[in-house]
Short mmCIF file of C-alpha atoms and ligand atoms in Angstrom, two decimals:
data_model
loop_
_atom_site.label_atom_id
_atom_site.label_comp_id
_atom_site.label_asym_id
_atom_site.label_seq_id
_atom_site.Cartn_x
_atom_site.Cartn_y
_atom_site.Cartn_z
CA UNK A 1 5.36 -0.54 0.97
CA UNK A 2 6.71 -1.73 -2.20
CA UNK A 3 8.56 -4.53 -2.59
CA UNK A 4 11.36 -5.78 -4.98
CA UNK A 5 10.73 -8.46 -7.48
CA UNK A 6 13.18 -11.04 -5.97
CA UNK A 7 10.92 -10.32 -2.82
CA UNK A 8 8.09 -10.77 -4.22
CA UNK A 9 9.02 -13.90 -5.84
CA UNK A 10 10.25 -15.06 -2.69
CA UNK A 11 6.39 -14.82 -1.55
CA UNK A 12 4.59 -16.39 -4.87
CA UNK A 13 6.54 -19.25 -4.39
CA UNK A 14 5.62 -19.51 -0.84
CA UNK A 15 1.83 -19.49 -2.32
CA UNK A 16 2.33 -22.03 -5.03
CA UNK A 17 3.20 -19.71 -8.21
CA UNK A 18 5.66 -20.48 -10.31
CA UNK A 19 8.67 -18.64 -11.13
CA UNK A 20 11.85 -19.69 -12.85
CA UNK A 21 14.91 -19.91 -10.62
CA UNK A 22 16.51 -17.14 -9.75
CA UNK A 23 19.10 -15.93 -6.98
CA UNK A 24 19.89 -11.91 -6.14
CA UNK A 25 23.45 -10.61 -5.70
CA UNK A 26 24.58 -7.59 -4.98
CA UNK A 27 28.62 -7.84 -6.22
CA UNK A 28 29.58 -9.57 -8.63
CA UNK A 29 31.39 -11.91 -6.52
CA UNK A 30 27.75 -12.88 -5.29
CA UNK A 31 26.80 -13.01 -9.14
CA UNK A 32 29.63 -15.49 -9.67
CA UNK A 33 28.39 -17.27 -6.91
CA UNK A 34 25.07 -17.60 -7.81
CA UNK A 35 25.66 -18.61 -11.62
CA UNK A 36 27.39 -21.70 -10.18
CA UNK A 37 24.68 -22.80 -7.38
CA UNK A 38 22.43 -22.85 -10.27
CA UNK A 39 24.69 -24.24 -12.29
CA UNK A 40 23.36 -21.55 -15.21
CA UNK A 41 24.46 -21.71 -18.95
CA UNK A 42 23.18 -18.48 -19.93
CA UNK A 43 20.79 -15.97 -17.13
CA UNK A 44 18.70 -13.21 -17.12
CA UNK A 45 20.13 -10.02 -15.20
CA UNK A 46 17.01 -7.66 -14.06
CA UNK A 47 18.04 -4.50 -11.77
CA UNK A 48 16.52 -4.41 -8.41
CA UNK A 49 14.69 -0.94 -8.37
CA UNK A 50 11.09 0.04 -7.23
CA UNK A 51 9.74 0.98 -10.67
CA UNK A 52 8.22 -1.00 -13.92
CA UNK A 53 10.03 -0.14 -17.63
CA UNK A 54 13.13 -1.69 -17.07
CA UNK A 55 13.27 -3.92 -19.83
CA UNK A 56 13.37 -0.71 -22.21
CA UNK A 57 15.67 1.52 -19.52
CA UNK A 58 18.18 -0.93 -20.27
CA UNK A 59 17.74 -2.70 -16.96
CA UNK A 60 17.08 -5.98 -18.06
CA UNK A 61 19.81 -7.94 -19.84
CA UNK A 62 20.72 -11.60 -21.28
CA UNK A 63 24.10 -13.29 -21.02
CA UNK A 64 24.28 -16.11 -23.40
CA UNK A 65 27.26 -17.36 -21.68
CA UNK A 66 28.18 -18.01 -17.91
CA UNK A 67 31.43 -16.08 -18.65
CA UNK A 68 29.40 -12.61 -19.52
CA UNK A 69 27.67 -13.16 -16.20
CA UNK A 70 30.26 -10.85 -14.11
CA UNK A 71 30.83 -7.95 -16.44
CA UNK A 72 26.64 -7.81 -17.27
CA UNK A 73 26.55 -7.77 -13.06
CA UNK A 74 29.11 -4.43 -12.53
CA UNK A 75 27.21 -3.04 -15.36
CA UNK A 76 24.10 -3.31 -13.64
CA UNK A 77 24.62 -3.03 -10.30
CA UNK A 78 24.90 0.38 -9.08
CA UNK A 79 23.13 1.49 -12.70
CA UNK A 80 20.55 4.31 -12.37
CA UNK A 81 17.18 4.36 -13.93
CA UNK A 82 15.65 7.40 -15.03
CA UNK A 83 12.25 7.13 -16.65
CA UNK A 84 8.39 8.31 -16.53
CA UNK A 85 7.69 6.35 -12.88
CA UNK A 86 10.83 7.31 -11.33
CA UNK A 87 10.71 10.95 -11.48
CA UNK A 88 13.82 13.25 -12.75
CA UNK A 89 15.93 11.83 -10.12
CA UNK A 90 16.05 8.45 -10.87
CA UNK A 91 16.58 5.24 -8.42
CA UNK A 92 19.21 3.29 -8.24
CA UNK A 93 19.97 -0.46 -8.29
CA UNK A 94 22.13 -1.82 -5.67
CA UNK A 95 20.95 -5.46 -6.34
CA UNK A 96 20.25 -7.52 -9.50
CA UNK A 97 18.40 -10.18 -10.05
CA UNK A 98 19.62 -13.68 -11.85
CA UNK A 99 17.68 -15.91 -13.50
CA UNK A 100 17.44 -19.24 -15.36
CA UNK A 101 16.10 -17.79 -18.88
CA UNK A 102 13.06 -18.95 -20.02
CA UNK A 103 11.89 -19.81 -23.57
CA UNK A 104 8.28 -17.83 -24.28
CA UNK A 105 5.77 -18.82 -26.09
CA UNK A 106 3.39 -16.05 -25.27
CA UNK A 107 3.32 -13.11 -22.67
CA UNK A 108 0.26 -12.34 -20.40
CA UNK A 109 -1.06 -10.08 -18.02
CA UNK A 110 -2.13 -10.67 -14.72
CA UNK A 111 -2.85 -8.63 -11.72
CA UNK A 112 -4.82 -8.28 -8.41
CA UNK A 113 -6.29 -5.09 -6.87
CA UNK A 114 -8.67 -3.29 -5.15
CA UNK A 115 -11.00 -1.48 -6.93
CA UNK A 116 -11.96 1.25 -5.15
CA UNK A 117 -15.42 2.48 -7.02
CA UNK A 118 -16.57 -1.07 -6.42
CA UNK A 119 -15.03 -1.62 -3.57
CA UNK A 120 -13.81 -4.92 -3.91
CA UNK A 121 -11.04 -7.11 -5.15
CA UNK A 122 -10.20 -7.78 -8.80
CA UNK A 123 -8.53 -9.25 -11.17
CA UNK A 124 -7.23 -7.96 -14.17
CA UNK A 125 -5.87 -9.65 -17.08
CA UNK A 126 -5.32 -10.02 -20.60
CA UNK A 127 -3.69 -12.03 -23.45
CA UNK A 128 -1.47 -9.05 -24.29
CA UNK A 129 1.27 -9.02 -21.76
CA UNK A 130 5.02 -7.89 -21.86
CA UNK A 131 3.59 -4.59 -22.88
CA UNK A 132 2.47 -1.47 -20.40
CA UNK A 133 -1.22 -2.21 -19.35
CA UNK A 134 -1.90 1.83 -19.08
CA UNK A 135 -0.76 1.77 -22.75
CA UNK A 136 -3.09 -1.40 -23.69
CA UNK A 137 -5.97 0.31 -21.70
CA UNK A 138 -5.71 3.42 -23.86
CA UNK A 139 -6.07 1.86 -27.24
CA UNK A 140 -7.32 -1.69 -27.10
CA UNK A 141 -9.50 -1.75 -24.05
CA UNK A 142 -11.49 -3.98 -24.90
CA UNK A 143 -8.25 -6.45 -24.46
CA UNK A 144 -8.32 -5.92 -20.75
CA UNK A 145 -10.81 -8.00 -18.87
CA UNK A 146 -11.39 -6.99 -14.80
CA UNK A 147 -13.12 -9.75 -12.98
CA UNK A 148 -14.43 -8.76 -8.99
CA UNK A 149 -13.42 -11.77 -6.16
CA UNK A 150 -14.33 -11.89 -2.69
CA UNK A 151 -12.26 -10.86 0.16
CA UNK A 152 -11.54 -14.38 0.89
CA UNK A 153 -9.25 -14.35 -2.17
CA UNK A 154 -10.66 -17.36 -3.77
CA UNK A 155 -12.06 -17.73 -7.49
CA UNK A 156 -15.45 -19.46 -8.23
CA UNK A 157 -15.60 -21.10 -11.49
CA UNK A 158 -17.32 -19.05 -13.70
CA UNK A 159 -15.05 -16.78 -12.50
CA UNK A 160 -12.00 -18.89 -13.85
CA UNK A 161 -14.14 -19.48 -16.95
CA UNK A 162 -14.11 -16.25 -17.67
CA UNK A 163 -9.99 -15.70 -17.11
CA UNK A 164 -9.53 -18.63 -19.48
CA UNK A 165 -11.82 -17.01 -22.07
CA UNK A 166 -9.95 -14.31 -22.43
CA UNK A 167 -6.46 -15.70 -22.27
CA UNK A 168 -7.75 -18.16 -24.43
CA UNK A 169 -6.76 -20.80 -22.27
CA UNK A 170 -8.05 -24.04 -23.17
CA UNK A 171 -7.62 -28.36 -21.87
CA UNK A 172 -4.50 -28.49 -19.44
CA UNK A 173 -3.12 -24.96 -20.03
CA UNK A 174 -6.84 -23.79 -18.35
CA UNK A 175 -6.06 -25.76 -15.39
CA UNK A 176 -3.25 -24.62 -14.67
CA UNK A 177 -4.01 -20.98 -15.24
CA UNK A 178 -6.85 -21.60 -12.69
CA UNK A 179 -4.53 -23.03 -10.54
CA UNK A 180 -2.42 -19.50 -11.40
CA UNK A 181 -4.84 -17.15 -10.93
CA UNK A 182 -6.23 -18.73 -7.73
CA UNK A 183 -3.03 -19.07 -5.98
CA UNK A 184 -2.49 -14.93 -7.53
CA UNK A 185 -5.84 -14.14 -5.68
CA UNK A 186 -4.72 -16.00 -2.05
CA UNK A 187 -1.38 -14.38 -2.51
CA UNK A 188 -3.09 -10.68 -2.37
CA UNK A 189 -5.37 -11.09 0.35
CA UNK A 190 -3.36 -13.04 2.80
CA UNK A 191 -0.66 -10.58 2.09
CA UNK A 192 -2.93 -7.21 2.21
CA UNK A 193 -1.49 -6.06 -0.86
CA UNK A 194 -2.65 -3.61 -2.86
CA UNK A 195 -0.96 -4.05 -6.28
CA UNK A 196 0.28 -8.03 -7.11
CA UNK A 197 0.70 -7.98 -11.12
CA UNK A 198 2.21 -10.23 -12.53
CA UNK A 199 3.78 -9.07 -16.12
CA UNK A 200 4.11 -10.76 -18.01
CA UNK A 201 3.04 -14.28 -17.01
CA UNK A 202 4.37 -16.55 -19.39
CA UNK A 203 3.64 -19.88 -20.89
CA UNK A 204 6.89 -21.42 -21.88
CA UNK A 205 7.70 -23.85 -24.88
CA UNK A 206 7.49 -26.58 -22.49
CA UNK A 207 3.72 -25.55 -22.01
CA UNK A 208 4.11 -23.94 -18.18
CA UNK A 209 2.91 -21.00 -16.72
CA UNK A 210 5.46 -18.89 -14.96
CA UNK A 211 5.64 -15.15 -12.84
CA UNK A 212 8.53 -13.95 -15.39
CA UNK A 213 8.13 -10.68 -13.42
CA UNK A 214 6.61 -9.83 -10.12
CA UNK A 215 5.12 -6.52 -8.61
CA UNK A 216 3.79 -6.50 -5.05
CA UNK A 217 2.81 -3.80 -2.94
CA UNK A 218 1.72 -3.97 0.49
CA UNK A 219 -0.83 -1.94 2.16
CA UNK A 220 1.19 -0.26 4.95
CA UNK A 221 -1.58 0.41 7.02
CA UNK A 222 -1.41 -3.52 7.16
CA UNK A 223 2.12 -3.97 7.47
CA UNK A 224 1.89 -4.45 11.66
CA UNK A 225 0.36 -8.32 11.03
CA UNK A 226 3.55 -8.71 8.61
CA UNK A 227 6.82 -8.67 10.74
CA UNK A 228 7.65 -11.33 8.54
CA UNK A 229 7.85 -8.52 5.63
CA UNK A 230 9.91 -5.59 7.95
CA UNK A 231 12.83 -6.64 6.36
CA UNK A 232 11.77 -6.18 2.63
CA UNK A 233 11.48 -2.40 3.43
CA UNK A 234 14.42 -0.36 1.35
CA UNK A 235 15.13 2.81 2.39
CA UNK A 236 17.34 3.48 -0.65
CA UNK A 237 14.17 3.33 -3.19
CA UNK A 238 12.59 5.94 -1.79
CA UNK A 239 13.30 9.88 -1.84
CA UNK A 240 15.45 11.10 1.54
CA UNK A 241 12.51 13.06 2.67
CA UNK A 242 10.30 10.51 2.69
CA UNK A 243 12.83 8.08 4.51
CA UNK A 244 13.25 10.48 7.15
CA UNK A 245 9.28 11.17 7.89
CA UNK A 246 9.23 7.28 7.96
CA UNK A 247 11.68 7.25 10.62
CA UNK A 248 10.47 10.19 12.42
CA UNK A 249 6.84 8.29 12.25
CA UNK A 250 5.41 11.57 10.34
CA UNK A 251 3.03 11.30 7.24
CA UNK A 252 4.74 12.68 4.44
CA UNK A 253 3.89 12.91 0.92
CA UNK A 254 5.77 14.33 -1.99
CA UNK A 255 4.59 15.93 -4.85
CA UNK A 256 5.67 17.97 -8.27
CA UNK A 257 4.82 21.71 -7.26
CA UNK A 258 6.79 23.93 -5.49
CA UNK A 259 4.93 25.02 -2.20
CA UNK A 260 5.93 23.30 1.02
CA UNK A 261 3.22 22.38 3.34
CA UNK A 262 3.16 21.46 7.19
CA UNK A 263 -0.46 20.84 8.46
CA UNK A 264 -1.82 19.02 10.79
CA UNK A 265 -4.44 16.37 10.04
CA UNK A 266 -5.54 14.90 6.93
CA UNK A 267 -8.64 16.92 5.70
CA UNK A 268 -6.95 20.04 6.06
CA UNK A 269 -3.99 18.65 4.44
CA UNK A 270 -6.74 17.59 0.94
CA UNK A 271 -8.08 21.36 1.87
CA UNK A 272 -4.68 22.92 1.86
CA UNK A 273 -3.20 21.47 -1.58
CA UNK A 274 -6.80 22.22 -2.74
CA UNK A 275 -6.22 25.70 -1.78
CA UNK A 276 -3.12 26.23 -3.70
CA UNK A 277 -4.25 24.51 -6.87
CA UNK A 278 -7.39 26.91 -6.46
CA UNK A 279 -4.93 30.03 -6.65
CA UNK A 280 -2.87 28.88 -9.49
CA UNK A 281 -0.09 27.09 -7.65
CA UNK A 282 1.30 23.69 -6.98
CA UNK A 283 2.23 21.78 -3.28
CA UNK A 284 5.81 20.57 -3.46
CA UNK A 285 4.50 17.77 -1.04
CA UNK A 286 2.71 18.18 2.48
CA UNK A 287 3.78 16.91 5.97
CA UNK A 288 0.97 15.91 8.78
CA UNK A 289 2.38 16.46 12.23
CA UNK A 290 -0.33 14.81 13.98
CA UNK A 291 -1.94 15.27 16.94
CA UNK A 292 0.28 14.91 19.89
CA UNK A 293 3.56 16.24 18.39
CA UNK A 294 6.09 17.57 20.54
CA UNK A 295 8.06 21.11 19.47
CA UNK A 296 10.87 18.73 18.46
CA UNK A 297 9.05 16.58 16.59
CA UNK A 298 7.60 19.69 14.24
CA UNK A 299 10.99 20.75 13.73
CA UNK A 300 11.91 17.39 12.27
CA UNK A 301 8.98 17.49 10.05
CA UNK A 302 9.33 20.94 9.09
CA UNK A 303 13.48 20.09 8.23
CA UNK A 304 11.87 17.27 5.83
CA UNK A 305 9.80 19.85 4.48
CA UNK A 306 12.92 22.18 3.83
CA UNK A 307 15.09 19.63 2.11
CA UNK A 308 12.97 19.42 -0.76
CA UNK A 309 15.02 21.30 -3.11
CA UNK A 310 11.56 22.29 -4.90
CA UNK A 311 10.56 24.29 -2.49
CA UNK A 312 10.28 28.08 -3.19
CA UNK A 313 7.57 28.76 -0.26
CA UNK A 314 6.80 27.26 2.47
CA UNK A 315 2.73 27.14 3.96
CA UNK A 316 1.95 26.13 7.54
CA UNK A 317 -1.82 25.39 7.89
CA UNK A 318 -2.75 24.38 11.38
CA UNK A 319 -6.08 24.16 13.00
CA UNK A 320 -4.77 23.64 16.80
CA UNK A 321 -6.95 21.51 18.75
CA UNK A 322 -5.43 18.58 20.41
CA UNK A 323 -2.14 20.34 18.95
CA UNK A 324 -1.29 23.62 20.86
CA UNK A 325 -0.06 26.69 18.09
CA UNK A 326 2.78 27.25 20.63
CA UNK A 327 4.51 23.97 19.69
CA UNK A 328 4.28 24.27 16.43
CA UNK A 329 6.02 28.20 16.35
CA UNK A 330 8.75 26.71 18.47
CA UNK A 331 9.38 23.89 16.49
CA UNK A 332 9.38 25.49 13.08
CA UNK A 333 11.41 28.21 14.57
CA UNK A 334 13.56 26.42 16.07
CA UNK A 335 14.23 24.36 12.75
CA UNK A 336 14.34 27.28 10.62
CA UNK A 337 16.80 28.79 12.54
CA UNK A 338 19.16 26.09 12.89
CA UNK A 339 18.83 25.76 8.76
CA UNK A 340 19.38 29.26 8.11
CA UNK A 341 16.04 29.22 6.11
CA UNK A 342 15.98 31.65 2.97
CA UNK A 343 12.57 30.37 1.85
CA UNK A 344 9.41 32.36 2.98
CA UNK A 345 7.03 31.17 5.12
CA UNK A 346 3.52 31.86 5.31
CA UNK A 347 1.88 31.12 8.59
CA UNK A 348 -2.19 30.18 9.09
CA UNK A 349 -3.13 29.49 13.11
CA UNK A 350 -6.43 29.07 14.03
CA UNK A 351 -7.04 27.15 17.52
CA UNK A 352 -5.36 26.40 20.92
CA UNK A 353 -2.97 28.98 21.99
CA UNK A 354 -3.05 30.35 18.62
CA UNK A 355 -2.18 33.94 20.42
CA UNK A 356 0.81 32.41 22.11
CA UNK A 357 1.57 31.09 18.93
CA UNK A 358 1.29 34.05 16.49
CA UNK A 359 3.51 36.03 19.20
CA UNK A 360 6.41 33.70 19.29
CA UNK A 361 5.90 33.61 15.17
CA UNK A 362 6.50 37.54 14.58
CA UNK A 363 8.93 37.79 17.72
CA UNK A 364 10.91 35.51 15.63
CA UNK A 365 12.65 37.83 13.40
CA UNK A 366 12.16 35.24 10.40
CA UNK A 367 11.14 35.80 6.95
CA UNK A 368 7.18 34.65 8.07
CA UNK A 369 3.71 36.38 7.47
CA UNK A 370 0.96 35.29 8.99
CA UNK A 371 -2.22 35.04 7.62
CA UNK A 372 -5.86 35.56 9.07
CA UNK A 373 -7.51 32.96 6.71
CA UNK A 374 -6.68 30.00 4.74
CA UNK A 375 -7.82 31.79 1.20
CA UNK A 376 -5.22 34.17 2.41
CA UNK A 377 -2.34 31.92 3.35
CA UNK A 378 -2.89 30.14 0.02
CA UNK A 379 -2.46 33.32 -2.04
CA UNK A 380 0.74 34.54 -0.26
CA UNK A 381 1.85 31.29 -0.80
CA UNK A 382 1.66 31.06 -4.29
CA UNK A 383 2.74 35.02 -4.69
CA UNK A 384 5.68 34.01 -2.90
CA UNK A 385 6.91 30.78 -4.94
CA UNK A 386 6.15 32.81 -7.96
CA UNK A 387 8.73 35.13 -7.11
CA UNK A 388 10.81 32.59 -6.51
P1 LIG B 1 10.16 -4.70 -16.78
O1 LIG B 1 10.60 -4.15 -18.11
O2 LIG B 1 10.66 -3.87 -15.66
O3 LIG B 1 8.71 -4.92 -16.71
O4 LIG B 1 10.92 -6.12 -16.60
P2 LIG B 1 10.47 -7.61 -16.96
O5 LIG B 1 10.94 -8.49 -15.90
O6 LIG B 1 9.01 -7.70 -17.27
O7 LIG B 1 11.31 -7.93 -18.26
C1 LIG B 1 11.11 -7.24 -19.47
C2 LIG B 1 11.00 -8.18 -20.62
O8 LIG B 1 12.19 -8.96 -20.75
C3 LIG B 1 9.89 -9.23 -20.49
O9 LIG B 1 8.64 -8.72 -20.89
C4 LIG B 1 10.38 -10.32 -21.40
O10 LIG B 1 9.98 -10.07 -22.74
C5 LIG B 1 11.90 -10.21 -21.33
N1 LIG B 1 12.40 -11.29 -20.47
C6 LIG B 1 12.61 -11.28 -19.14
N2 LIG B 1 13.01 -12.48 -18.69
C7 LIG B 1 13.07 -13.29 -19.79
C8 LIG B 1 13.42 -14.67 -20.00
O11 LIG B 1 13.74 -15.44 -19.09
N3 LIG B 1 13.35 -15.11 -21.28
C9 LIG B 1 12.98 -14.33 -22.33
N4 LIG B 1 12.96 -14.86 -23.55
N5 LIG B 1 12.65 -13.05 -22.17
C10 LIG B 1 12.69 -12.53 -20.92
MN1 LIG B 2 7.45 -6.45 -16.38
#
């Protein structure tokens, strides 16, 4: 689950980071309000969206006067972001962010993570912040230093040595960046995040170090010893289809292709979009139904899968074995029917009732094949989006 920044700022200050002082509004009446509680000369507005790059989008914007507070608020509020991480359709802002500006002396980078090949959590950082890290870590990457910490989320020395090398931190500014990055590493672990970056972390002309921005990400198979953080989840930043699987408690995943996919369980699922890369085609995004899923719980999942405007084809990939075939036909039936579904559908059973199943499928009277094998499936699948 992602999180906003004023969320996540909420949290850093909870852990002893730094941030400049800030409130969120989503009117400007609340802006107004705001400006005066912190009794601000001149702010910094940030929309309130899940992605990075708003500085550039346009998203981020100074008023040099508490008068040009209100009319930089309307502008922002409600503005929609288009860029590389929010796909074509954009996300919208429905809150902004206000802050006390702060004067920079320099911008750095600092993040936490787990990296997977080594299994472990690090840090990563460098003296080149404000900028995009991918873009630093394609020509300069010998800027970017990644330093491994234990899963208690505390620093050892040389470890801080290390940070402060390459920030060139030195005297006082090197304690409290070890003060920083130790409070940064606490912050991830006792939060089971799996993205906190900080960019950029600023030291300001009055020599402090301060989260100007804040990224946090939590690990949602974590999110049950957080009910503290159920709140922080926003519907509105993520696409409808993946909103509705949350609510129907279905995995859901979307991608760029156009084939839609209902399987059941997770390796077939990494089989399936396998598959269909294999023949030359692309998975719009794939939908696990899980094991115990009623008929109408397919049918929601398979409506989610239909939604997707992307979609051109539609593959259902089921190995029945707690699952029974027979539930699945009559819930994907059952929703294509009721959605009048001009898509076709390509249909692989194997398992449980999978005679049952392949009956009710062709004494449907839908636009389905059926397929004997998975290679099989795949290719009608792809024929079929091709055609369009
Ligand atoms: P992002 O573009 O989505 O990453 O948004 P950021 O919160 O990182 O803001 C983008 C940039 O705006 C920062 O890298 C800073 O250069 C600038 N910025 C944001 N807040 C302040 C501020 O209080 N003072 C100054 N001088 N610049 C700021
Ligand atoms: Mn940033």
């Amino acid at each position: 689950m992602n999180l906003h920044e004023f969320q996540a700022k909420k949290i850093l200050r909870q852990f002893g980071i730094p941030v400049p002082e800030f409130g969120v509004a989503s009117s400007v009446e609340e802006a107004k309000q705001v400006a005066a509680s912190l009794h601000l000369k001149e702010a910094v507005l940030k929309i309130q969206v899940h992605a990075g790059g708003r500085g550039k989008a346009g998203g981020v914007k100074f008023a040099k006067t508490v008068e040009e507070i209100p009319g930089i608020a309307r502008a922002l509020i409600g503005m929609k972001m288009v860029n590389e991480q929010t796909g074509l359709a954009g996300v919208v802002a429905r809150q902004v962010l206000i802050s006390r500006p702060v004067d920079i002396e320099k911008e750095f980078y600092l993040s936490a993570l787990i990296d997977r090949n080594q299994a472990t959590p690090v840090l990563i950082a460098s003296a080149e912040g404000g900028m995009e890290i991918e873009e630093l870590a394609r020509t300069s990457p010998e800027k970017i230093v990644t330093i491994p910490f234990s899963f208690e989320g505390k620093l050892r020395s040389y470890q801080l040595l290390r940070l402060a090398k390459c920030m060139g931190w030195k005297g006082e500014l090197a304690k409290k960046g070890a003060q920083f990055a130790q409070a940064l590493a606490k912050c991830f672990i006792e939060t089971d995040a799996s993205l906190l970056e900080i960019n950029p972390c600023v030291l300001t002309k009055g020599g402090d170090l301060v989260a100007l921005d804040a990224k946090l990400a939590i690990d949602d198979n974590a999110l049950y010893r957080h009910p503290e953080l159920s709140d922080c989840y926003d519907p509105t930043q993520v696409s409808s289809q993946e909103a509705m699987a949350k609510e129907a408690d279905l995995a859901y995943i979307a991608m760029q292709g156009d084939i839609g996919c209902g399987v059941k369980g997770a390796g077939l699922a990494m089989a399936t979009m396998d598959i269909i890369q294999y023949f030359g085609g692309a998975p719009a995004n794939f939908l696990d139904v899980g094991g115990g899923a009623t008929k109408e719980k397919v049918a929601e999942g398979f409506r989610i899968v239909l939604s997707d405007q992307k979609v051109r084809a539609v593959l259902i990939n089921i190995f029945g074995g707690i699952m029974n075939c027979a539930t699945i036909a009559e819930g994907v039936i059952h929703a294509a029917k009721e959605q009048k579904i001009a898509v076709p559908i390509i249909v692989r059973l194997e398992g449980t009732n999978v005679e049952e199943g392949k009956r009710l499928f062709q004494g449907s009277h839908l636009k389905i094949q059926t397929a004997d094998d998975l290679a099989q499936a795949a290719q009608l699948a792809v024929q079929a989006a091709k055609r369009g």
